[in-house]
Amino acid sequence: MFGRLFIRQLSYQQRRIPRSAILQGPVTLDVLAKDTIRPYGLAESKKDIDALKTSFSDSVSGLDDSLLLQVLTHKSYAGGLPSHNEKLAFVGRKFFPVSVLTSASGDHVKTLEELNFDLSGFAAKNGLEKLVYWNTKGLTNAQPSAKITSASVYALVGAILLKKGEKAAHEFAQKVVQQN
């Protein structure tokens, strides 16, 4: 009754691929690399990755460039087709409060519990909001929301946790709390 087109649309919706990608075909990394406003790819994003490495030199040393590009890519960018930071942010969001609260003692615990762990201030201080790839909806000088920049910091915590271990992620979380 519904036909193949309906089933195809449902499968695309389940994978959260935007309708424009169904009509025009999938967005490839070649298309994103040729973007005139802000090219995307390992070679094209080298400047942004190097800026991230200089901001957090001791914390991100030893992490691959492809992983750092994934940390900088929000899921809204290009319909979520390139690898994005959602899963890394989930891991970092779960680890961060536990790491911070286990090292706190006494009165610090009460103040940290009242903190909602909004890390957008830390991202702004370190220039992450200029580096994040996200859907600007056609605006050239738009700034990402606090949720997007916080997700990139959580993704950085998650990437450090997965690649360098719990101790390095704990040290980075302490650095974030001190600067926030």
PDB file of C-alpha atoms in Angstrom:
ATOM      1  CA  MET A   1       0.000   0.000   0.000  1.00  0.00           C
ATOM      2  CA  PHE A   2       2.669   2.495   0.962  1.00  0.00           C
ATOM      3  CA  GLY A   3       5.292   1.388  -1.504  1.00  0.00           C
ATOM      4  CA  ARG A   4       9.042   1.494  -1.511  1.00  0.00           C
ATOM      5  CA  LEU A   5       9.376   5.264  -1.282  1.00  0.00           C
ATOM      6  CA  PHE A   6       7.521   5.359   2.037  1.00  0.00           C
ATOM      7  CA  ILE A   7       9.691   2.591   3.492  1.00  0.00           C
ATOM      8  CA  ARG A   8      12.818   4.363   2.250  1.00  0.00           C
ATOM      9  CA  GLN A   9      11.722   7.612   3.895  1.00  0.00           C
ATOM     10  CA  LEU A  10      11.108   5.818   7.180  1.00  0.00           C
ATOM     11  CA  SER A  11      14.565   4.268   7.129  1.00  0.00           C
ATOM     12  CA  TYR A  12      16.126   7.676   6.442  1.00  0.00           C
ATOM     13  CA  GLN A  13      14.100   9.218   9.278  1.00  0.00           C
ATOM     14  CA  GLN A  14      15.260   6.534  11.682  1.00  0.00           C
ATOM     15  CA  ARG A  15      18.862   7.419  10.855  1.00  0.00           C
ATOM     16  CA  ARG A  16      18.055  11.154  11.213  1.00  0.00           C
ATOM     17  CA  ILE A  17      19.151  12.033   7.703  1.00  0.00           C
ATOM     18  CA  PRO A  18      17.560  15.319   6.648  1.00  0.00           C
ATOM     19  CA  ARG A  19      15.017  15.420   3.852  1.00  0.00           C
ATOM     20  CA  SER A  20      17.346  17.513   1.698  1.00  0.00           C
ATOM     21  CA  ALA A  21      19.873  14.666   1.742  1.00  0.00           C
ATOM     22  CA  ILE A  22      17.196  12.256   0.505  1.00  0.00           C
ATOM     23  CA  LEU A  23      16.335  14.529  -2.393  1.00  0.00           C
ATOM     24  CA  GLN A  24      19.850  15.603  -3.351  1.00  0.00           C
ATOM     25  CA  GLY A  25      21.787  12.515  -2.388  1.00  0.00           C
ATOM     26  CA  PRO A  26      24.064  12.084   0.602  1.00  0.00           C
ATOM     27  CA  VAL A  27      26.472  14.850   1.572  1.00  0.00           C
ATOM     28  CA  THR A  28      30.000  13.544   1.147  1.00  0.00           C
ATOM     29  CA  LEU A  29      33.196  14.738   2.736  1.00  0.00           C
ATOM     30  CA  ASP A  30      34.314  15.974  -0.692  1.00  0.00           C
ATOM     31  CA  VAL A  31      31.393  18.397  -0.756  1.00  0.00           C
ATOM     32  CA  LEU A  32      32.150  19.580   2.787  1.00  0.00           C
ATOM     33  CA  ALA A  33      35.842  20.061   1.935  1.00  0.00           C
ATOM     34  CA  LYS A  34      34.927  22.411  -0.923  1.00  0.00           C
ATOM     35  CA  ASP A  35      32.732  24.631   1.246  1.00  0.00           C
ATOM     36  CA  THR A  36      33.616  28.251   0.530  1.00  0.00           C
ATOM     37  CA  ILE A  37      32.785  29.582   3.996  1.00  0.00           C
ATOM     38  CA  ARG A  38      34.465  26.965   6.188  1.00  0.00           C
ATOM     39  CA  PRO A  39      35.939  23.830   4.598  1.00  0.00           C
ATOM     40  CA  TYR A  40      35.687  20.588   6.576  1.00  0.00           C
ATOM     41  CA  GLY A  41      38.081  17.654   6.620  1.00  0.00           C
ATOM     42  CA  LEU A  42      41.379  16.629   8.196  1.00  0.00           C
ATOM     43  CA  ALA A  43      43.545  18.663   5.831  1.00  0.00           C
ATOM     44  CA  GLU A  44      41.109  21.570   5.610  1.00  0.00           C
ATOM     45  CA  SER A  45      40.550  21.783   9.384  1.00  0.00           C
ATOM     46  CA  LYS A  46      44.225  21.558  10.330  1.00  0.00           C
ATOM     47  CA  LYS A  47      44.203  25.206  11.461  1.00  0.00           C
ATOM     48  CA  ASP A  48      41.316  24.574  13.891  1.00  0.00           C
ATOM     49  CA  ILE A  49      42.870  21.359  15.197  1.00  0.00           C
ATOM     50  CA  ASP A  50      46.193  23.131  15.785  1.00  0.00           C
ATOM     51  CA  ALA A  51      44.372  25.926  17.641  1.00  0.00           C
ATOM     52  CA  LEU A  52      42.744  23.307  19.877  1.00  0.00           C
ATOM     53  CA  LYS A  53      46.127  21.683  20.492  1.00  0.00           C
ATOM     54  CA  THR A  54      47.702  24.990  21.519  1.00  0.00           C
ATOM     55  CA  SER A  55      44.810  25.823  23.865  1.00  0.00           C
ATOM     56  CA  PHE A  56      45.051  22.491  25.678  1.00  0.00           C
ATOM     57  CA  SER A  57      48.622  21.469  24.882  1.00  0.00           C
ATOM     58  CA  ASP A  58      49.241  19.129  27.805  1.00  0.00           C
ATOM     59  CA  SER A  59      45.758  17.602  27.876  1.00  0.00           C
ATOM     60  CA  VAL A  60      45.287  16.750  24.195  1.00  0.00           C
ATOM     61  CA  SER A  61      48.821  15.653  23.404  1.00  0.00           C
ATOM     62  CA  GLY A  62      48.721  12.160  21.980  1.00  0.00           C
ATOM     63  CA  LEU A  63      45.171  12.407  20.620  1.00  0.00           C
ATOM     64  CA  ASP A  64      44.671  11.812  16.898  1.00  0.00           C
ATOM     65  CA  ASP A  65      43.720  14.684  14.628  1.00  0.00           C
ATOM     66  CA  SER A  66      40.668  12.751  13.444  1.00  0.00           C
ATOM     67  CA  LEU A  67      39.474  12.377  17.041  1.00  0.00           C
ATOM     68  CA  LEU A  68      39.991  16.088  17.705  1.00  0.00           C
ATOM     69  CA  LEU A  69      38.037  16.910  14.551  1.00  0.00           C
ATOM     70  CA  GLN A  70      35.252  14.677  15.861  1.00  0.00           C
ATOM     71  CA  VAL A  71      35.359  16.580  19.177  1.00  0.00           C
ATOM     72  CA  LEU A  72      34.914  19.855  17.284  1.00  0.00           C
ATOM     73  CA  THR A  73      32.023  18.603  15.120  1.00  0.00           C
ATOM     74  CA  HIS A  74      28.505  19.022  16.520  1.00  0.00           C
ATOM     75  CA  LYS A  75      25.804  16.653  15.294  1.00  0.00           C
ATOM     76  CA  SER A  76      23.890  19.520  13.669  1.00  0.00           C
ATOM     77  CA  TYR A  77      26.716  20.037  11.173  1.00  0.00           C
ATOM     78  CA  ALA A  78      25.859  18.595   7.729  1.00  0.00           C
ATOM     79  CA  GLY A  79      22.897  16.672   9.078  1.00  0.00           C
ATOM     80  CA  GLY A  80      25.045  14.527  11.357  1.00  0.00           C
ATOM     81  CA  LEU A  81      26.629  12.650   8.469  1.00  0.00           C
ATOM     82  CA  PRO A  82      30.315  13.160   9.349  1.00  0.00           C
ATOM     83  CA  SER A  83      31.453  11.686  12.643  1.00  0.00           C
ATOM     84  CA  HIS A  84      30.314  14.024  15.406  1.00  0.00           C
ATOM     85  CA  ASN A  85      30.832  14.485  19.120  1.00  0.00           C
ATOM     86  CA  GLU A  86      27.520  13.223  20.509  1.00  0.00           C
ATOM     87  CA  LYS A  87      28.805   9.906  21.901  1.00  0.00           C
ATOM     88  CA  LEU A  88      32.014  11.432  23.242  1.00  0.00           C
ATOM     89  CA  ALA A  89      29.984  14.185  24.916  1.00  0.00           C
ATOM     90  CA  PHE A  90      27.744  11.555  26.516  1.00  0.00           C
ATOM     91  CA  VAL A  91      30.755   9.774  28.014  1.00  0.00           C
ATOM     92  CA  GLY A  92      32.273  13.052  29.188  1.00  0.00           C
ATOM     93  CA  ARG A  93      28.971  14.273  30.638  1.00  0.00           C
ATOM     94  CA  LYS A  94      28.712  11.126  32.764  1.00  0.00           C
ATOM     95  CA  PHE A  95      32.352  11.157  33.882  1.00  0.00           C
ATOM     96  CA  PHE A  96      32.752  14.880  34.617  1.00  0.00           C
ATOM     97  CA  PRO A  97      30.485  15.287  37.702  1.00  0.00           C
ATOM     98  CA  VAL A  98      31.723  12.049  39.234  1.00  0.00           C
ATOM     99  CA  SER A  99      35.331  13.105  38.765  1.00  0.00           C
ATOM    100  CA  VAL A 100      34.786  16.565  40.192  1.00  0.00           C
ATOM    101  CA  LEU A 101      32.683  15.478  43.171  1.00  0.00           C
ATOM    102  CA  THR A 102      34.988  12.626  44.218  1.00  0.00           C
ATOM    103  CA  SER A 103      37.914  14.998  44.623  1.00  0.00           C
ATOM    104  CA  ALA A 104      35.921  17.673  46.482  1.00  0.00           C
ATOM    105  CA  SER A 105      35.631  17.719  50.244  1.00  0.00           C
ATOM    106  CA  GLY A 106      33.499  19.448  52.861  1.00  0.00           C
ATOM    107  CA  ASP A 107      31.981  22.763  51.837  1.00  0.00           C
ATOM    108  CA  HIS A 108      33.244  22.398  48.285  1.00  0.00           C
ATOM    109  CA  VAL A 109      30.855  19.487  47.712  1.00  0.00           C
ATOM    110  CA  LYS A 110      27.830  21.638  48.501  1.00  0.00           C
ATOM    111  CA  THR A 111      28.950  24.412  46.150  1.00  0.00           C
ATOM    112  CA  LEU A 112      29.759  21.917  43.395  1.00  0.00           C
ATOM    113  CA  GLU A 113      26.362  20.234  43.756  1.00  0.00           C
ATOM    114  CA  GLU A 114      24.685  23.600  43.199  1.00  0.00           C
ATOM    115  CA  LEU A 115      26.785  24.113  40.070  1.00  0.00           C
ATOM    116  CA  ASN A 116      24.932  22.920  36.980  1.00  0.00           C
ATOM    117  CA  PHE A 117      28.201  22.150  35.148  1.00  0.00           C
ATOM    118  CA  ASP A 118      27.599  24.703  32.417  1.00  0.00           C
ATOM    119  CA  LEU A 119      30.952  24.653  30.664  1.00  0.00           C
ATOM    120  CA  SER A 120      30.208  27.279  28.032  1.00  0.00           C
ATOM    121  CA  GLY A 121      32.192  29.869  30.005  1.00  0.00           C
ATOM    122  CA  PHE A 122      35.248  27.638  29.907  1.00  0.00           C
ATOM    123  CA  ALA A 123      34.752  27.120  26.176  1.00  0.00           C
ATOM    124  CA  ALA A 124      34.499  30.873  25.606  1.00  0.00           C
ATOM    125  CA  LYS A 125      37.656  31.593  27.629  1.00  0.00           C
ATOM    126  CA  ASN A 126      39.643  29.073  25.604  1.00  0.00           C
ATOM    127  CA  GLY A 127      38.265  30.034  22.198  1.00  0.00           C
ATOM    128  CA  LEU A 128      36.382  26.801  21.535  1.00  0.00           C
ATOM    129  CA  GLU A 129      33.277  28.598  20.291  1.00  0.00           C
ATOM    130  CA  LYS A 130      35.187  29.763  17.210  1.00  0.00           C
ATOM    131  CA  LEU A 131      36.428  26.245  16.454  1.00  0.00           C
ATOM    132  CA  VAL A 132      33.221  24.194  16.724  1.00  0.00           C
ATOM    133  CA  TYR A 133      31.636  22.989  13.479  1.00  0.00           C
ATOM    134  CA  TRP A 134      27.864  23.368  13.753  1.00  0.00           C
ATOM    135  CA  ASN A 135      24.905  24.317  11.596  1.00  0.00           C
ATOM    136  CA  THR A 136      24.980  28.097  11.365  1.00  0.00           C
ATOM    137  CA  LYS A 137      21.770  28.205   9.293  1.00  0.00           C
ATOM    138  CA  GLY A 138      23.345  30.567   6.778  1.00  0.00           C
ATOM    139  CA  LEU A 139      24.700  33.137   9.246  1.00  0.00           C
ATOM    140  CA  THR A 140      28.362  33.938   8.728  1.00  0.00           C
ATOM    141  CA  ASN A 141      29.422  35.292  12.146  1.00  0.00           C
ATOM    142  CA  ALA A 142      27.003  33.384  14.364  1.00  0.00           C
ATOM    143  CA  GLN A 143      28.165  32.057  17.728  1.00  0.00           C
ATOM    144  CA  PRO A 144      27.116  28.585  18.891  1.00  0.00           C
ATOM    145  CA  SER A 145      24.791  28.250  21.849  1.00  0.00           C
ATOM    146  CA  ALA A 146      25.964  27.366  25.336  1.00  0.00           C
ATOM    147  CA  LYS A 147      24.652  23.833  24.877  1.00  0.00           C
ATOM    148  CA  ILE A 148      26.789  23.278  21.769  1.00  0.00           C
ATOM    149  CA  THR A 149      29.991  24.628  23.319  1.00  0.00           C
ATOM    150  CA  SER A 150      29.391  22.701  26.548  1.00  0.00           C
ATOM    151  CA  ALA A 151      28.941  19.544  24.491  1.00  0.00           C
ATOM    152  CA  SER A 152      32.307  20.119  22.836  1.00  0.00           C
ATOM    153  CA  VAL A 153      34.020  20.440  26.236  1.00  0.00           C
ATOM    154  CA  TYR A 154      32.282  17.280  27.447  1.00  0.00           C
ATOM    155  CA  ALA A 155      33.359  15.567  24.218  1.00  0.00           C
ATOM    156  CA  LEU A 156      36.937  16.611  24.914  1.00  0.00           C
ATOM    157  CA  VAL A 157      36.674  15.095  28.398  1.00  0.00           C
ATOM    158  CA  GLY A 158      35.246  11.912  26.861  1.00  0.00           C
ATOM    159  CA  ALA A 159      38.009  11.720  24.249  1.00  0.00           C
ATOM    160  CA  ILE A 160      40.717  12.161  26.880  1.00  0.00           C
ATOM    161  CA  LEU A 161      39.058   9.517  29.057  1.00  0.00           C
ATOM    162  CA  LEU A 162      38.850   6.982  26.241  1.00  0.00           C
ATOM    163  CA  LYS A 163      42.328   7.525  24.796  1.00  0.00           C
ATOM    164  CA  LYS A 164      44.523   8.583  27.730  1.00  0.00           C
ATOM    165  CA  GLY A 165      42.734   7.097  30.714  1.00  0.00           C
ATOM    166  CA  GLU A 166      40.932   8.101  33.860  1.00  0.00           C
ATOM    167  CA  LYS A 167      43.827   9.944  35.505  1.00  0.00           C
ATOM    168  CA  ALA A 168      44.377  12.304  32.560  1.00  0.00           C
ATOM    169  CA  ALA A 169      40.629  12.936  32.230  1.00  0.00           C
ATOM    170  CA  HIS A 170      40.387  13.649  35.961  1.00  0.00           C
ATOM    171  CA  GLU A 171      43.245  16.180  35.730  1.00  0.00           C
ATOM    172  CA  PHE A 172      41.565  17.876  32.770  1.00  0.00           C
ATOM    173  CA  ALA A 173      38.224  17.986  34.639  1.00  0.00           C
ATOM    174  CA  GLN A 174      39.948  19.676  37.590  1.00  0.00           C
ATOM    175  CA  LYS A 175      41.489  22.210  35.199  1.00  0.00           C
ATOM    176  CA  VAL A 176      38.047  22.925  33.726  1.00  0.00           C
ATOM    177  CA  VAL A 177      36.491  23.500  37.158  1.00  0.00           C
ATOM    178  CA  GLN A 178      39.315  25.807  38.238  1.00  0.00           C
ATOM    179  CA  GLN A 179      39.028  27.937  35.090  1.00  0.00           C
ATOM    180  CA  ASN A 180      35.224  27.928  35.056  1.00  0.00           C
TER     181      ASN A 180
END
